[in-house]
Every structure is written in C-alpha cells, then in structure tokens.
Short mmCIF file of C-alpha atoms and ligand atoms in Angstrom, two decimals:
data_model
loop_
_atom_site.label_atom_id
_atom_site.label_comp_id
_atom_site.label_asym_id
_atom_site.label_seq_id
_atom_site.Cartn_x
_atom_site.Cartn_y
_atom_site.Cartn_z
CA MET A 268 74.65 131.04 105.65
CA LEU A 269 76.67 129.81 108.24
CA ILE A 270 79.14 129.83 105.95
CA ARG A 271 80.38 126.26 105.67
CA THR A 272 83.78 125.20 104.33
CA HIS A 273 84.92 122.42 104.22
CA GLN A 274 87.82 123.15 106.18
CA ASP A 275 86.86 124.02 109.24
CA GLY A 276 84.15 121.85 109.30
CA PHE A 277 80.50 124.04 107.81
CA ILE A 278 79.27 123.46 103.95
CA HIS A 279 77.08 124.86 102.09
CA PRO A 280 73.97 123.76 102.82
CA LEU A 281 73.20 121.05 100.01
CA SER A 282 70.46 120.42 98.25
CA SER A 283 69.87 116.60 99.37
CA GLU A 284 69.43 119.02 103.54
CA ILE A 285 66.28 120.24 101.83
CA THR A 286 62.90 118.53 103.43
CA LYS A 287 60.97 116.06 101.03
CA PRO A 288 57.36 117.73 99.41
CA GLU A 289 54.98 116.42 102.22
CA ALA A 290 50.85 117.06 102.06
CA TYR A 291 50.20 120.69 102.82
CA ALA A 292 47.25 122.60 102.04
CA THR A 293 47.45 124.41 98.77
CA ARG A 294 45.44 127.54 98.89
CA ARG A 295 42.26 126.85 97.42
CA GLN A 296 42.07 124.14 100.04
CA LEU A 297 41.86 126.80 102.09
CA LEU A 298 38.84 129.51 100.91
CA ARG A 299 37.31 125.74 100.59
CA GLN A 300 36.84 125.59 103.60
CA TRP A 301 36.40 128.87 103.99
CA SER A 302 33.57 128.79 102.47
CA ALA A 303 32.41 125.98 104.36
CA GLY A 304 31.89 128.30 107.66
CA ALA A 305 35.99 127.55 109.15
CA ALA A 306 36.64 131.87 107.96
CA ALA A 307 34.43 131.29 111.48
CA ALA A 308 37.83 130.74 113.42
CA GLY A 309 39.10 133.89 111.54
CA LEU A 310 42.20 132.75 110.68
CA ALA A 311 44.03 132.14 107.20
CA GLY A 312 46.08 130.12 109.03
CA TRP A 313 44.36 128.57 111.83
CA THR A 314 42.59 126.93 109.03
CA GLN A 315 45.70 125.63 107.89
CA ARG A 316 46.81 124.68 110.30
CA GLU A 317 43.18 122.34 110.82
CA ALA A 318 44.57 121.11 107.32
CA PHE A 319 47.63 119.79 108.57
CA ALA A 320 46.33 118.03 111.79
CA GLN A 321 43.91 116.12 109.11
CA GLY A 322 46.55 115.60 107.12
CA SER A 323 50.04 113.32 107.33
CA ALA A 324 51.70 116.69 109.59
CA SER A 325 51.51 114.05 112.93
CA GLY A 326 53.32 115.10 115.54
CA LEU A 327 53.38 118.96 115.50
CA GLN A 328 53.25 120.49 119.05
CA LYS A 329 50.13 122.45 119.39
CA LEU A 330 50.27 125.73 121.02
CA ALA A 331 48.37 128.40 122.25
CA ALA A 332 46.34 130.15 119.06
CA LEU A 333 46.96 133.34 118.39
CA PRO A 334 43.65 135.41 117.44
CA ALA A 335 44.26 138.22 114.26
CA SER A 336 42.62 139.85 112.09
CA GLN A 337 43.63 139.33 108.62
CA SER A 338 46.47 142.03 107.69
CA ASN A 339 45.26 145.19 104.90
CA VAL A 340 48.68 147.14 105.16
CA GLN A 341 49.75 147.13 100.98
CA GLY A 342 51.66 143.16 100.25
CA ALA A 343 51.92 141.96 102.72
CA MET A 344 48.69 139.45 101.90
CA THR A 345 50.75 136.90 99.58
CA VAL A 346 48.24 134.61 97.59
CA GLU A 347 50.90 132.04 96.92
CA LYS A 348 51.00 128.82 98.41
CA LEU A 349 51.52 128.87 102.62
CA THR A 350 54.53 126.75 103.13
CA SER A 351 53.85 123.49 105.40
CA LEU A 352 53.85 124.24 108.89
CA ARG A 353 56.72 120.91 109.98
CA ASP A 354 58.92 122.79 107.67
CA ALA A 355 58.84 125.79 108.43
CA THR A 356 59.28 124.09 111.62
CA THR A 357 61.66 121.82 111.54
CA TYR A 358 64.11 123.80 108.81
CA ASN A 359 65.31 126.46 110.79
CA ASN A 360 68.53 128.92 111.17
CA PHE A 361 68.84 129.94 115.19
CA TYR A 362 72.70 129.24 115.36
CA GLU A 363 71.86 129.36 119.31
CA PHE A 364 70.73 126.13 118.97
CA GLY A 365 73.54 124.29 116.20
CA VAL A 366 74.28 124.85 113.08
CA ASP A 367 71.98 122.10 111.38
CA LYS A 368 68.55 122.74 109.99
CA SER A 369 66.97 120.47 112.55
CA ASP A 370 68.93 121.83 115.75
CA PRO A 371 66.66 123.91 116.61
CA ALA A 372 63.42 121.85 116.34
CA ARG A 373 65.66 119.19 118.82
CA ASN A 374 67.23 121.85 121.15
CA ALA A 375 65.17 124.54 121.20
CA HIS A 376 62.85 123.14 124.46
CA THR A 377 65.03 124.22 126.51
CA LEU A 378 64.97 128.47 125.27
CA LYS A 379 63.06 130.03 129.03
CA THR A 380 60.14 132.03 127.65
CA SER A 381 58.31 132.75 130.17
CA PRO A 382 58.49 135.78 132.08
CA TRP A 383 60.15 137.98 129.35
CA SER A 384 61.44 141.48 128.71
CA ILE A 385 62.25 143.89 126.30
CA GLU A 386 64.57 146.30 127.17
CA VAL A 387 64.76 149.30 124.87
CA GLU A 388 67.43 152.11 125.07
CA GLY A 389 69.29 154.70 123.60
CA LEU A 390 68.04 157.76 121.59
CA VAL A 391 64.40 156.85 123.40
CA LYS A 392 62.64 159.64 125.57
CA LYS A 393 62.65 157.55 128.58
CA PRO A 394 65.24 154.51 128.02
CA THR A 395 62.63 151.39 129.78
CA ARG A 396 62.33 147.32 129.88
CA PHE A 397 58.64 146.72 129.03
CA ASN A 398 57.44 142.97 130.33
CA LEU A 399 56.28 141.62 126.95
CA GLU A 400 52.57 141.25 128.78
CA ASP A 401 52.11 145.36 127.75
CA ILE A 402 53.87 145.12 124.58
CA ILE A 403 51.44 142.98 122.64
CA LYS A 404 48.92 145.05 123.82
CA TRP A 405 50.67 147.60 121.86
CA GLY A 406 49.32 147.47 118.70
CA ALA A 407 46.58 145.10 116.83
CA MET A 408 47.75 141.67 116.15
CA GLN A 409 47.49 141.80 112.61
CA GLU A 410 48.52 137.84 110.44
CA ARG A 411 51.09 138.85 107.62
CA ILE A 412 51.36 135.99 104.50
CA TYR A 413 55.23 136.84 103.53
CA ARG A 414 57.03 135.01 101.52
CA MET A 415 60.14 134.13 103.27
CA ARG A 416 64.40 134.32 101.48
CA CYS A 417 67.29 133.16 102.81
CA VAL A 418 70.86 134.01 101.96
CA GLU A 419 71.80 130.29 101.61
CA GLY A 420 69.71 129.29 98.52
CA TRP A 421 65.96 128.78 99.84
CA SER A 422 62.62 130.53 100.92
CA MET A 423 59.24 129.61 102.22
CA VAL A 424 55.71 131.57 102.76
CA ILE A 425 54.76 131.48 106.17
CA PRO A 426 51.57 132.72 107.81
CA TRP A 427 53.00 135.39 110.44
CA VAL A 428 50.67 137.13 113.59
CA GLY A 429 52.02 140.42 114.57
CA TYR A 430 51.70 144.03 114.57
CA SER A 431 53.72 146.50 112.91
CA MET A 432 56.91 147.65 114.09
CA SER A 433 56.08 151.02 113.92
CA ASP A 434 53.27 150.64 116.38
CA LEU A 435 56.18 149.86 119.32
CA ILE A 436 58.41 152.98 117.74
CA LYS A 437 55.83 155.35 117.79
CA ARG A 438 55.46 154.30 121.47
CA VAL A 439 58.76 154.33 122.86
CA GLU A 440 59.06 157.92 121.57
CA PRO A 441 62.52 158.01 119.68
CA LEU A 442 64.75 161.71 119.61
CA PRO A 443 65.26 163.73 116.77
CA ASN A 444 68.54 161.64 116.28
CA ALA A 445 67.52 158.38 116.12
CA LYS A 446 68.89 156.81 113.01
CA TYR A 447 69.20 153.31 113.54
CA VAL A 448 67.19 150.88 115.23
CA GLU A 449 69.74 148.00 116.96
CA PHE A 450 67.62 144.46 118.06
CA ILE A 451 69.61 142.57 120.17
CA THR A 452 68.58 138.68 120.80
CA GLN A 453 69.47 136.44 123.92
CA VAL A 454 71.63 134.39 124.92
CA ASP A 455 72.11 132.09 127.80
CA PRO A 456 74.99 130.15 127.50
CA GLN A 457 73.08 127.36 130.29
CA THR A 458 70.29 126.86 128.00
CA MET A 459 71.51 127.57 124.36
CA PRO A 460 74.55 125.24 123.42
CA GLY A 461 75.16 126.83 120.50
CA VAL A 462 76.29 129.69 121.93
CA LYS A 463 79.53 128.23 123.68
CA GLY A 464 80.52 128.08 119.22
CA GLY A 465 82.80 130.81 118.20
CA TYR A 466 81.79 132.13 114.73
CA ILE A 467 79.34 134.77 116.22
CA ASP A 468 80.24 137.39 117.88
CA TRP A 469 77.22 137.12 120.12
CA PRO A 470 74.43 138.15 121.04
CA TYR A 471 73.00 137.66 117.88
CA THR A 472 72.28 141.08 116.36
CA GLU A 473 70.76 142.94 113.57
CA GLY A 474 69.73 147.02 112.78
CA LEU A 475 67.27 148.72 110.47
CA ARG A 476 67.49 152.23 109.14
CA MET A 477 64.78 154.41 110.81
CA ASP A 478 62.42 154.34 107.73
CA GLU A 479 63.39 150.55 107.46
CA ALA A 480 62.30 149.73 111.26
CA MET A 481 59.15 152.18 110.72
CA HIS A 482 58.31 150.43 107.27
CA PRO A 483 54.83 149.18 107.86
CA LEU A 484 56.14 145.92 106.97
CA THR A 485 57.44 145.44 108.87
CA LEU A 486 56.40 143.12 111.31
CA LEU A 487 57.15 142.53 115.47
CA THR A 488 56.29 138.91 114.88
CA PHE A 489 54.20 137.02 117.97
CA GLY A 490 52.81 134.20 116.11
CA MET A 491 52.61 132.29 113.20
CA TYR A 492 50.28 129.91 111.46
CA GLY A 493 47.54 131.33 113.99
CA GLU A 494 49.38 129.99 116.91
CA VAL A 495 52.23 131.69 119.21
CA LEU A 496 55.67 130.92 117.91
CA PRO A 497 57.55 127.92 118.13
CA LYS A 498 60.53 128.12 119.91
CA GLN A 499 63.03 126.69 117.13
CA ASN A 500 61.56 129.90 115.05
CA GLY A 501 62.08 132.78 117.42
CA ALA A 502 59.78 132.48 120.18
CA PRO A 503 58.05 134.80 121.94
CA VAL A 504 58.60 137.78 120.14
CA ARG A 505 61.40 138.23 116.68
CA LEU A 506 61.74 140.62 113.86
CA VAL A 507 60.72 140.14 110.53
CA VAL A 508 61.47 142.03 107.57
CA PRO A 509 60.56 140.01 104.16
CA TRP A 510 61.94 142.56 101.27
CA LYS A 511 65.54 140.74 103.39
CA TYR A 512 67.64 137.92 104.15
CA GLY A 513 66.59 135.75 107.35
CA PHE A 514 69.15 136.60 108.62
CA LYS A 515 67.96 140.40 109.47
CA SER A 516 64.68 138.78 110.90
CA GLY A 517 65.96 138.34 114.84
CA LYS A 518 64.85 135.59 116.45
CA SER A 519 64.20 136.32 120.78
CA LEU A 520 64.16 139.51 120.89
CA VAL A 521 65.54 140.79 124.17
CA LYS A 522 66.99 144.64 123.52
CA ILE A 523 66.43 147.17 121.19
CA ARG A 524 68.51 149.83 121.00
CA PHE A 525 67.77 153.66 118.75
CA VAL A 526 71.62 155.02 117.92
CA GLU A 527 72.71 157.16 115.82
CA LYS A 528 75.37 156.03 113.41
CA GLN A 529 74.54 152.74 111.68
CA PRO A 530 75.54 149.38 113.95
CA LEU A 531 77.28 147.19 113.67
CA ILE A 532 74.99 143.68 113.16
CA SER A 533 76.55 140.54 113.74
CA TRP A 534 77.30 138.91 109.98
CA ALA A 535 79.05 141.64 109.23
CA LYS A 536 81.23 141.82 111.51
CA ALA A 537 81.60 137.66 111.25
CA ALA A 538 82.82 138.56 107.33
CA PRO A 539 81.90 142.35 105.98
CA GLN A 540 82.89 140.91 102.31
CA GLU A 541 79.99 138.75 102.63
CA TYR A 542 77.63 140.22 104.74
CA GLY A 543 76.03 144.05 104.29
CA PHE A 544 74.20 146.14 106.85
CA TYR A 545 71.24 146.56 104.24
CA SER A 546 71.15 142.68 102.70
CA ASN A 547 68.01 143.39 100.85
CA VAL A 548 66.95 140.60 98.60
CA ASN A 549 68.61 141.39 95.26
CA PRO A 550 69.19 139.05 92.69
CA SER A 551 71.39 141.03 90.36
CA VAL A 552 74.12 141.58 93.23
CA ASP A 553 75.74 137.75 93.95
CA HIS A 554 77.17 136.72 97.25
CA PRO A 555 80.69 136.02 96.94
CA ARG A 556 80.55 133.08 97.05
CA TRP A 557 77.23 131.83 95.10
CA SER A 558 74.56 133.81 92.74
CA GLN A 559 71.19 134.99 94.71
CA ALA A 560 69.11 134.50 91.23
CA THR A 561 67.46 132.13 91.83
CA GLU A 562 65.89 129.72 94.27
CA ARG A 563 64.70 127.44 95.82
CA ARG A 564 60.68 126.87 97.53
CA ILE A 565 60.84 124.75 100.37
CA GLY A 566 58.70 121.56 100.49
CA GLU A 567 57.67 122.33 96.06
CA GLY A 568 59.10 120.32 93.53
CA GLY A 569 62.00 117.40 92.93
CA LEU A 570 65.81 117.92 93.65
CA LEU A 571 66.16 117.94 89.82
CA ASP A 572 63.48 120.42 89.55
CA LYS A 573 64.25 124.65 88.06
CA LYS A 574 64.39 126.44 90.66
CA ARG A 575 62.31 129.79 91.07
CA LYS A 576 63.65 132.51 89.82
CA THR A 577 64.35 135.25 92.74
CA LEU A 578 62.95 139.01 92.20
CA MET A 579 63.99 142.18 94.12
CA PHE A 580 64.02 143.33 96.49
CA ASN A 581 61.98 139.71 97.59
CA GLY A 582 58.47 140.83 95.28
CA TYR A 583 58.44 143.52 97.47
CA GLU A 584 59.83 146.00 95.14
CA ALA A 585 56.47 148.24 94.48
CA GLN A 586 55.84 148.62 98.76
CA VAL A 587 59.99 149.43 99.81
CA ALA A 588 61.81 150.39 96.49
CA SER A 589 61.71 154.01 97.51
CA LEU A 590 63.25 153.62 101.00
CA TYR A 591 66.57 153.08 98.38
CA ALA A 592 65.60 155.87 95.77
CA GLY A 593 69.24 156.46 94.42
CA MET A 594 71.49 154.36 96.27
CA ASP A 595 74.25 151.95 94.77
CA LEU A 596 72.68 148.70 96.27
CA ALA A 597 75.71 146.61 94.56
CA LYS A 598 78.00 148.79 96.83
CA ASN A 599 75.16 149.15 99.52
CA PHE A 600 74.77 145.57 99.64
N1 LIG B 983 67.95 134.65 114.91
C1 LIG B 983 68.75 134.85 116.12
N2 LIG B 983 68.45 134.67 116.99
N3 LIG B 983 69.02 133.93 115.87
C2 LIG B 983 69.94 133.21 114.82
O1 LIG B 983 70.91 131.74 114.08
N4 LIG B 983 69.10 132.95 112.16
C3 LIG B 983 68.55 133.96 111.76
C4 LIG B 983 66.92 134.78 111.41
N5 LIG B 983 67.47 134.71 113.07
C5 LIG B 983 69.07 133.63 113.42
C6 LIG B 983 68.23 134.72 113.90
C7 LIG B 983 69.08 132.99 110.15
S1 LIG B 983 70.08 133.15 108.48
C8 LIG B 983 66.93 133.27 109.67
S2 LIG B 983 67.23 132.21 107.53
C9 LIG B 983 65.47 133.23 109.76
O2 LIG B 983 66.12 133.41 111.18
C10 LIG B 983 65.12 131.70 110.02
O3 LIG B 983 63.94 132.47 110.94
P1 LIG B 983 63.08 130.84 110.67
O4 LIG B 983 63.46 129.69 111.29
O5 LIG B 983 61.89 130.78 111.20
O6 LIG B 983 63.01 130.32 109.48
#
C-alpha cells in the first residue's frame, strides 16, 4: 500500500517478498485435536497455536492467553485454512514502525501498551477517557476467523479475538446527529521510528459510517490465535473490518470520535485518487495502478501458482451488501 515508486524509493511489494509456505495446522488437524479433547482449551485459535508450537514455527513469543467463545455472528467463522501465526506476525503493515513488511515484527517491541486508554469524544452523551481494563469488560470475548484482504493484493485468514464494536458504541451513547465514527491511532515519535517519515500525516486515522461501525462483523479486537495481540499486529486494541481493505483496520487505537460529516482518512488524504473513504473489497473496481481482481494467499502455493479470485466484499456480501444498496460503488470506492 505504501505506495512505493521507483522515484521516491518505494515500490509495490514484489511477489518475492512474500513469505514462503511453512508448517501450519490444517482445518482437519484442528478438528482431530478438538475431537481428541483439546476442545477443553476452548478456542480453535488456541489449539492451532499449540499445533504451531509443536511444528517448525520455533522462536514465536508466547503471549498471555485471551479466552473467548466461538462467535455465533453470521459469517464470522470462515472454515478456510488459517494463515500460520508466523506469517501473520512477521508480514505486517504498521508504518509507524517502518515500511518493510518485516519492520513491525523487528521494531514494535518499543510500543508501550500499558497503561492504555481510549478517549471517546465528539457527538456522544458524555465524552470520556476510558481505561482499557474497563473497555475489555464491555463485551463478551469471541473468536472470529476472518479473511483479510490487503489493498496490495495479498490475503490471510486470521482467528481474531474481540467483541463487536457495536457493544462499545451502544455503551458510550452517541447523539442522534453522529453519522460517522473516526478512529485515531497512537502516535509517539519516542517509540515509533516510522512517524518521522512524512508519507502519512500522523496520527493514522480511519473512519466508518455509523451503520458500518455498528455492523456485528466490525470487531474491536484485543487478540489473535487465542492470545493478546502481538505489538506488530496493533496491540493492545485495534479495529478489524473484514469486508474492507486491510488499511481500514486501524491498529493501536487511542481515540474514537463521533462526528456528523464524513471524516478525511489518512490514506485518502495522502492519495485521494487511489484511496476512497469506503475502501470496500471490490474485484471489479481496480486500484488506478493495479487490478484488484485476484489475490495471493500468504503462505499458500508457490510464486508461479495461480492467484485466487477476489470476492465481492471479500466474501462477506451476504452479510454487508445491504449497507450499500443503491450506491454507485465505482464512485464511492
Ligand atoms: N494501523 C496503523 N496504525 N498503522 C498502519 O500502518 N496499516 C494498515 C492496517 N492498520 C496500519 C494500520 C494496513 S495497510 C493493513 S493491511 C493492516 O493494518 C495489516 O494488519 P496486520 O499486520 O495485522 O495484518
């Protein structure tokens, strides 16, 4: 996404940058483990995590477990093979820690995640700063297995842990004229070497229309693979919106602002002709510089293998298409 051109030193990611396939548990292995009693662990992702530990994925840091129940939200549990924990934690976009895919895993250890609070401001009954310890209790932790599609043309399948953003929104009581929600993420030049670079007007900000933010699939996310979020994946709390390109899923949230007018998001500010407010995954609307019709699943197949076809709304059409009824999605990209 960071839009590298040969002139400014940035290039679109090459397929050779994509991590090679490695050991990961298949769905079948997972089911076998479940039936063998591992279900007591209570989490598909947790079981999968154990499978990685037994396999070749050595050197992965073990984080605190984050228990959750499997989600009963429609569309929330894709049965596709999970991306390996190693790929999901070493092939990241988190520009505050550098622009290469391997930079966040290397540099994000400096992120200070405790104490952490989120300020809720704008058009709400009582604007307040809340401690993370309180926010965590506002919803029941669920595991959701989501397909994630990056605007750069690759995808992953990740078991996230969190609760629907709607639980937080209802709790803070937005006013009737709140039509959009803005998500503002952490910016700290002391701990985030990437914010000295000028490609983004920091802090990284994202936004959703209120009905998108209230959709049950929109996840306020505290963990992945049965554990708390690794720093490179947006600890301690991030957004995950599975039917939109990955950049909508802001990491390390510090502020949620309710507003009346459509907010200007960071990427649309940086390159308005390339990134729109909606950013719904849409195989029929190309990025101005590349097609969005296909994608490469990280960790799957060789570089010469055929790519997968990208699905409308990233495969969540049944759940979310009604939000956009009657809209011109080429214009509202
Ligand atoms: N959030 C912040 N604060 N900074 C970022 O650079 N990158 C986005 C998104 N959230 C980004 C961010 C992009 S482009 C993607 S594809 C996803 O995070 C990647 O999430 P992952 O590393 O967990 O796969």
